[in-house]
Amino acid sequence: MANQDASFGLRPVRYRNGSPWNGQARQYYVPATDNTAIFVGDCVVHVGDSNDNEIFGNPPGSLLEVTRATAGDTPGTGTFITGVVVGVVPVTGDSLVYRAASTERILLVCDDPDVIFEIQADGTVTADTMGLNAVLIDTNSGSTVTGRSGTELDTTSDVPAADASNQLLILGLAKKPNNDLASANPILEVMINAHTHLQPALGIA
């Protein structure tokens, strides 16, 4: 049976010790000067600043600033990952379910480097792919309706390899109903390899 091709970015499922993810997230800040939309499931990276003014009751300097992480394996700050967006703090009752470009917002980010995530592959993988490193690819745009990311794990333009500079470490096929390794777009379990909390980034050589 073919897998459903429906990207969602990354979503946390459990910790490395086997316990389920408990919903813990940390607040981060995105200024209105950031002109990139950010969706739930997108990866973000700390950019070395914080909020200059009070925002939604948070005093100046209390929220680290992040921007959307760049997909790819070029070493550098942009391709490192601080965490994954799991929510956007609402401003009003009709606030959007994602962070629209050029709007000041607070993001809820799962930034624990020991969290395991699920992500859809953009192509096919084999059993030999497990244990390798991989990078993100923005196959689809984020959805302004659901608020979900369009990011996937790259298996086509930059195939998984034993490369410690890559963004993700593939742990295996997610044990889910109708998730078939023999078909395209399987859902995989990964950990963030190029994590800003673990610099220098960990990975297999």
mmCIF file of C-alpha atoms in Angstrom:
data_model
loop_
_atom_site.group_PDB
_atom_site.id
_atom_site.type_symbol
_atom_site.label_atom_id
_atom_site.label_comp_id
_atom_site.label_asym_id
_atom_site.label_seq_id
_atom_site.Cartn_x
_atom_site.Cartn_y
_atom_site.Cartn_z
ATOM 1 C CA MET A 1 0.000 0.000 0.000
ATOM 2 C CA ALA A 2 1.438 3.389 -0.983
ATOM 3 C CA ASN A 3 2.298 5.869 1.731
ATOM 4 C CA GLN A 4 0.341 9.098 1.911
ATOM 5 C CA ASP A 5 2.369 11.991 0.527
ATOM 6 C CA ALA A 6 1.543 14.689 3.079
ATOM 7 C CA SER A 7 4.501 16.559 4.524
ATOM 8 C CA PHE A 8 4.239 17.999 8.023
ATOM 9 C CA GLY A 9 7.759 19.034 8.948
ATOM 10 C CA LEU A 10 9.070 17.518 12.153
ATOM 11 C CA ARG A 11 6.901 16.472 15.080
ATOM 12 C CA PRO A 12 8.201 15.329 18.470
ATOM 13 C CA VAL A 13 7.223 11.849 19.610
ATOM 14 C CA ARG A 14 9.443 10.770 22.501
ATOM 15 C CA TYR A 15 12.733 11.204 24.317
ATOM 16 C CA ARG A 16 15.831 9.156 23.646
ATOM 17 C CA ASN A 17 15.299 7.243 26.922
ATOM 18 C CA GLY A 18 11.968 5.926 25.593
ATOM 19 C CA SER A 19 9.561 8.123 27.546
ATOM 20 C CA PRO A 20 6.901 9.943 25.483
ATOM 21 C CA TRP A 21 7.361 13.615 24.664
ATOM 22 C CA ASN A 22 5.502 15.501 27.383
ATOM 23 C CA GLY A 23 4.724 18.674 25.442
ATOM 24 C CA GLN A 24 7.537 20.694 26.989
ATOM 25 C CA ALA A 25 8.547 23.695 24.905
ATOM 26 C CA ARG A 26 10.433 26.936 25.382
ATOM 27 C CA GLN A 27 9.375 30.369 24.209
ATOM 28 C CA TYR A 28 11.477 32.111 21.546
ATOM 29 C CA TYR A 29 11.073 35.468 19.844
ATOM 30 C CA VAL A 30 10.765 36.422 16.163
ATOM 31 C CA PRO A 31 10.820 40.160 15.325
ATOM 32 C CA ALA A 32 8.680 41.850 12.695
ATOM 33 C CA THR A 33 11.842 42.485 10.665
ATOM 34 C CA ASP A 34 12.040 38.742 9.867
ATOM 35 C CA ASN A 35 10.300 38.413 6.477
ATOM 36 C CA THR A 36 10.074 34.612 6.386
ATOM 37 C CA ALA A 37 6.894 32.789 7.389
ATOM 38 C CA ILE A 38 7.385 30.095 10.028
ATOM 39 C CA PHE A 39 5.093 27.092 10.371
ATOM 40 C CA VAL A 40 4.488 24.420 13.003
ATOM 41 C CA GLY A 41 7.020 21.683 12.283
ATOM 42 C CA ASP A 42 9.636 24.074 10.905
ATOM 43 C CA CYS A 43 13.147 24.042 12.327
ATOM 44 C CA VAL A 44 14.468 27.293 13.772
ATOM 45 C CA VAL A 45 17.915 28.478 14.820
ATOM 46 C CA HIS A 46 19.023 31.002 17.428
ATOM 47 C CA VAL A 47 20.521 34.104 15.801
ATOM 48 C CA GLY A 48 22.356 35.632 18.744
ATOM 49 C CA ASP A 49 19.906 38.282 19.926
ATOM 50 C CA SER A 50 16.779 38.662 22.062
ATOM 51 C CA ASN A 51 13.684 40.844 22.338
ATOM 52 C CA ASP A 52 14.609 44.520 22.736
ATOM 53 C CA ASN A 53 11.215 45.505 24.131
ATOM 54 C CA GLU A 54 8.523 43.954 26.282
ATOM 55 C CA ILE A 55 6.307 41.614 24.289
ATOM 56 C CA PHE A 56 3.152 40.021 25.670
ATOM 57 C CA GLY A 57 4.368 40.480 29.234
ATOM 58 C CA ASN A 58 7.901 39.218 28.603
ATOM 59 C CA PRO A 59 10.502 41.805 29.654
ATOM 60 C CA PRO A 60 13.322 42.889 27.316
ATOM 61 C CA GLY A 61 16.098 40.330 26.996
ATOM 62 C CA SER A 62 14.013 37.396 28.251
ATOM 63 C CA LEU A 63 13.366 35.666 24.902
ATOM 64 C CA LEU A 64 16.131 34.466 22.594
ATOM 65 C CA GLU A 65 15.584 35.408 18.958
ATOM 66 C CA VAL A 66 15.286 32.703 16.298
ATOM 67 C CA THR A 67 14.778 32.530 12.568
ATOM 68 C CA ARG A 68 13.764 29.689 10.277
ATOM 69 C CA ALA A 69 16.683 27.284 9.803
ATOM 70 C CA THR A 70 18.065 26.800 6.302
ATOM 71 C CA ALA A 71 17.700 23.388 4.702
ATOM 72 C CA GLY A 72 20.974 21.823 3.538
ATOM 73 C CA ASP A 73 24.339 20.555 4.698
ATOM 74 C CA THR A 74 26.628 23.565 4.242
ATOM 75 C CA PRO A 75 28.338 23.985 7.615
ATOM 76 C CA GLY A 76 27.433 27.260 9.284
ATOM 77 C CA THR A 77 25.024 28.902 11.683
ATOM 78 C CA GLY A 78 22.116 28.909 9.241
ATOM 79 C CA THR A 79 21.973 25.133 8.864
ATOM 80 C CA PHE A 80 22.294 24.420 12.575
ATOM 81 C CA ILE A 81 19.027 23.797 14.405
ATOM 82 C CA THR A 82 17.958 25.001 17.847
ATOM 83 C CA GLY A 83 14.621 23.227 17.834
ATOM 84 C CA VAL A 84 11.297 22.580 16.159
ATOM 85 C CA VAL A 85 8.267 24.856 16.308
ATOM 86 C CA VAL A 86 5.337 23.186 18.073
ATOM 87 C CA GLY A 87 3.095 26.231 18.416
ATOM 88 C CA VAL A 88 2.650 29.979 18.003
ATOM 89 C CA VAL A 89 1.512 32.073 20.970
ATOM 90 C CA PRO A 90 -1.837 33.656 20.027
ATOM 91 C CA VAL A 91 -2.204 37.427 20.176
ATOM 92 C CA THR A 92 -5.983 37.559 19.733
ATOM 93 C CA GLY A 93 -8.765 35.037 19.411
ATOM 94 C CA ASP A 94 -8.470 35.056 15.629
ATOM 95 C CA SER A 95 -4.675 34.772 15.471
ATOM 96 C CA LEU A 96 -3.172 32.673 12.687
ATOM 97 C CA VAL A 97 -2.038 29.111 13.369
ATOM 98 C CA TYR A 98 1.408 29.925 11.977
ATOM 99 C CA ARG A 99 3.780 32.876 12.172
ATOM 100 C CA ALA A 100 3.121 35.083 9.151
ATOM 101 C CA ALA A 101 6.083 36.858 7.561
ATOM 102 C CA SER A 102 7.021 40.253 9.010
ATOM 103 C CA THR A 103 4.978 39.843 12.208
ATOM 104 C CA GLU A 104 6.322 39.961 15.755
ATOM 105 C CA ARG A 105 5.536 36.673 17.455
ATOM 106 C CA ILE A 106 6.524 34.278 20.198
ATOM 107 C CA LEU A 107 7.110 30.701 19.096
ATOM 108 C CA LEU A 108 6.857 27.574 21.230
ATOM 109 C CA VAL A 109 9.914 25.481 20.372
ATOM 110 C CA CYS A 110 10.851 21.929 21.351
ATOM 111 C CA ASP A 111 14.583 22.530 21.846
ATOM 112 C CA ASP A 112 15.648 19.467 23.854
ATOM 113 C CA PRO A 113 18.441 17.711 21.915
ATOM 114 C CA ASP A 114 17.297 14.338 23.304
ATOM 115 C CA VAL A 115 13.896 14.436 21.592
ATOM 116 C CA ILE A 116 13.133 12.047 18.734
ATOM 117 C CA PHE A 117 11.009 13.406 15.875
ATOM 118 C CA GLU A 118 9.021 11.999 12.977
ATOM 119 C CA ILE A 119 9.484 13.401 9.475
ATOM 120 C CA GLN A 120 8.351 12.318 6.033
ATOM 121 C CA ALA A 121 10.958 11.427 3.406
ATOM 122 C CA ASP A 122 10.640 13.139 0.031
ATOM 123 C CA GLY A 123 11.424 9.914 -1.822
ATOM 124 C CA THR A 124 12.386 6.318 -1.135
ATOM 125 C CA VAL A 125 14.745 4.824 1.430
ATOM 126 C CA THR A 126 15.985 1.332 2.241
ATOM 127 C CA ALA A 127 16.916 -0.525 5.382
ATOM 128 C CA ASP A 128 20.524 0.467 4.687
ATOM 129 C CA THR A 129 19.554 4.149 5.017
ATOM 130 C CA MET A 130 18.920 3.774 8.735
ATOM 131 C CA GLY A 131 21.707 5.108 10.904
ATOM 132 C CA LEU A 132 22.879 7.589 8.276
ATOM 133 C CA ASN A 133 22.709 11.373 8.366
ATOM 134 C CA ALA A 134 20.397 13.500 6.219
ATOM 135 C CA VAL A 135 19.390 17.091 5.549
ATOM 136 C CA LEU A 136 16.099 18.920 5.314
ATOM 137 C CA ILE A 137 14.465 19.887 2.041
ATOM 138 C CA ASP A 138 11.635 22.375 1.544
ATOM 139 C CA THR A 139 9.691 20.261 -0.917
ATOM 140 C CA ASN A 140 6.423 22.040 -0.245
ATOM 141 C CA SER A 141 5.375 25.392 1.146
ATOM 142 C CA GLY A 142 3.882 25.543 4.613
ATOM 143 C CA SER A 143 0.085 25.529 4.747
ATOM 144 C CA THR A 144 -1.601 28.781 5.731
ATOM 145 C CA VAL A 145 -4.754 26.723 6.399
ATOM 146 C CA THR A 146 -3.404 24.042 8.756
ATOM 147 C CA GLY A 147 -0.311 25.946 9.858
ATOM 148 C CA ARG A 148 1.831 22.886 9.158
ATOM 149 C CA SER A 149 5.317 22.903 7.658
ATOM 150 C CA GLY A 150 6.092 21.529 4.192
ATOM 151 C CA THR A 151 9.630 20.428 5.107
ATOM 152 C CA GLU A 152 10.744 16.849 4.444
ATOM 153 C CA LEU A 153 13.855 14.694 4.792
ATOM 154 C CA ASP A 154 15.938 14.881 1.625
ATOM 155 C CA THR A 155 16.499 11.553 -0.124
ATOM 156 C CA THR A 156 16.755 12.872 -3.690
ATOM 157 C CA SER A 157 18.901 15.973 -4.169
ATOM 158 C CA ASP A 158 21.242 15.227 -1.245
ATOM 159 C CA VAL A 159 20.960 11.555 -0.372
ATOM 160 C CA PRO A 160 21.515 10.322 3.209
ATOM 161 C CA ALA A 161 25.135 9.541 3.982
ATOM 162 C CA ALA A 162 27.591 9.023 6.826
ATOM 163 C CA ASP A 163 28.195 12.761 7.067
ATOM 164 C CA ALA A 164 28.408 14.387 10.491
ATOM 165 C CA SER A 165 27.780 17.843 9.001
ATOM 166 C CA ASN A 166 24.234 16.876 8.053
ATOM 167 C CA GLN A 167 21.260 18.179 10.009
ATOM 168 C CA LEU A 168 19.559 14.930 11.041
ATOM 169 C CA LEU A 169 20.413 11.422 12.226
ATOM 170 C CA ILE A 170 18.023 8.768 10.901
ATOM 171 C CA LEU A 171 17.030 6.289 13.622
ATOM 172 C CA GLY A 172 14.634 4.085 11.667
ATOM 173 C CA LEU A 173 11.200 3.663 10.161
ATOM 174 C CA ALA A 174 8.418 5.004 12.369
ATOM 175 C CA LYS A 175 6.283 2.112 13.629
ATOM 176 C CA LYS A 176 2.958 3.388 12.352
ATOM 177 C CA PRO A 177 0.072 1.700 10.530
ATOM 178 C CA ASN A 178 0.373 1.838 6.731
ATOM 179 C CA ASN A 179 3.945 3.178 6.871
ATOM 180 C CA ASP A 180 5.696 1.113 4.217
ATOM 181 C CA LEU A 181 9.468 1.106 3.720
ATOM 182 C CA ALA A 182 8.955 -0.280 0.211
ATOM 183 C CA SER A 183 7.000 2.791 -0.943
ATOM 184 C CA ALA A 184 7.967 6.433 -1.423
ATOM 185 C CA ASN A 185 7.436 9.000 1.337
ATOM 186 C CA PRO A 186 7.766 6.833 4.433
ATOM 187 C CA ILE A 187 7.761 8.489 7.836
ATOM 188 C CA LEU A 188 11.103 8.167 9.599
ATOM 189 C CA GLU A 189 12.278 8.745 13.141
ATOM 190 C CA VAL A 190 15.184 11.164 13.476
ATOM 191 C CA MET A 191 17.139 13.196 15.972
ATOM 192 C CA ILE A 192 18.599 16.636 15.334
ATOM 193 C CA ASN A 193 22.262 16.102 14.563
ATOM 194 C CA ALA A 194 23.425 19.695 13.999
ATOM 195 C CA HIS A 195 21.896 20.981 17.256
ATOM 196 C CA THR A 196 23.036 24.351 18.593
ATOM 197 C CA HIS A 197 22.891 22.950 22.144
ATOM 198 C CA LEU A 198 25.384 20.248 21.162
ATOM 199 C CA GLN A 199 28.041 22.179 19.220
ATOM 200 C CA PRO A 200 30.192 20.843 17.807
ATOM 201 C CA ALA A 201 27.395 18.862 16.164
ATOM 202 C CA LEU A 202 27.306 15.161 16.924
ATOM 203 C CA GLY A 203 27.042 12.511 14.236
ATOM 204 C CA ILE A 204 28.670 9.492 12.714
ATOM 205 C CA ALA A 205 31.938 10.091 10.899
#
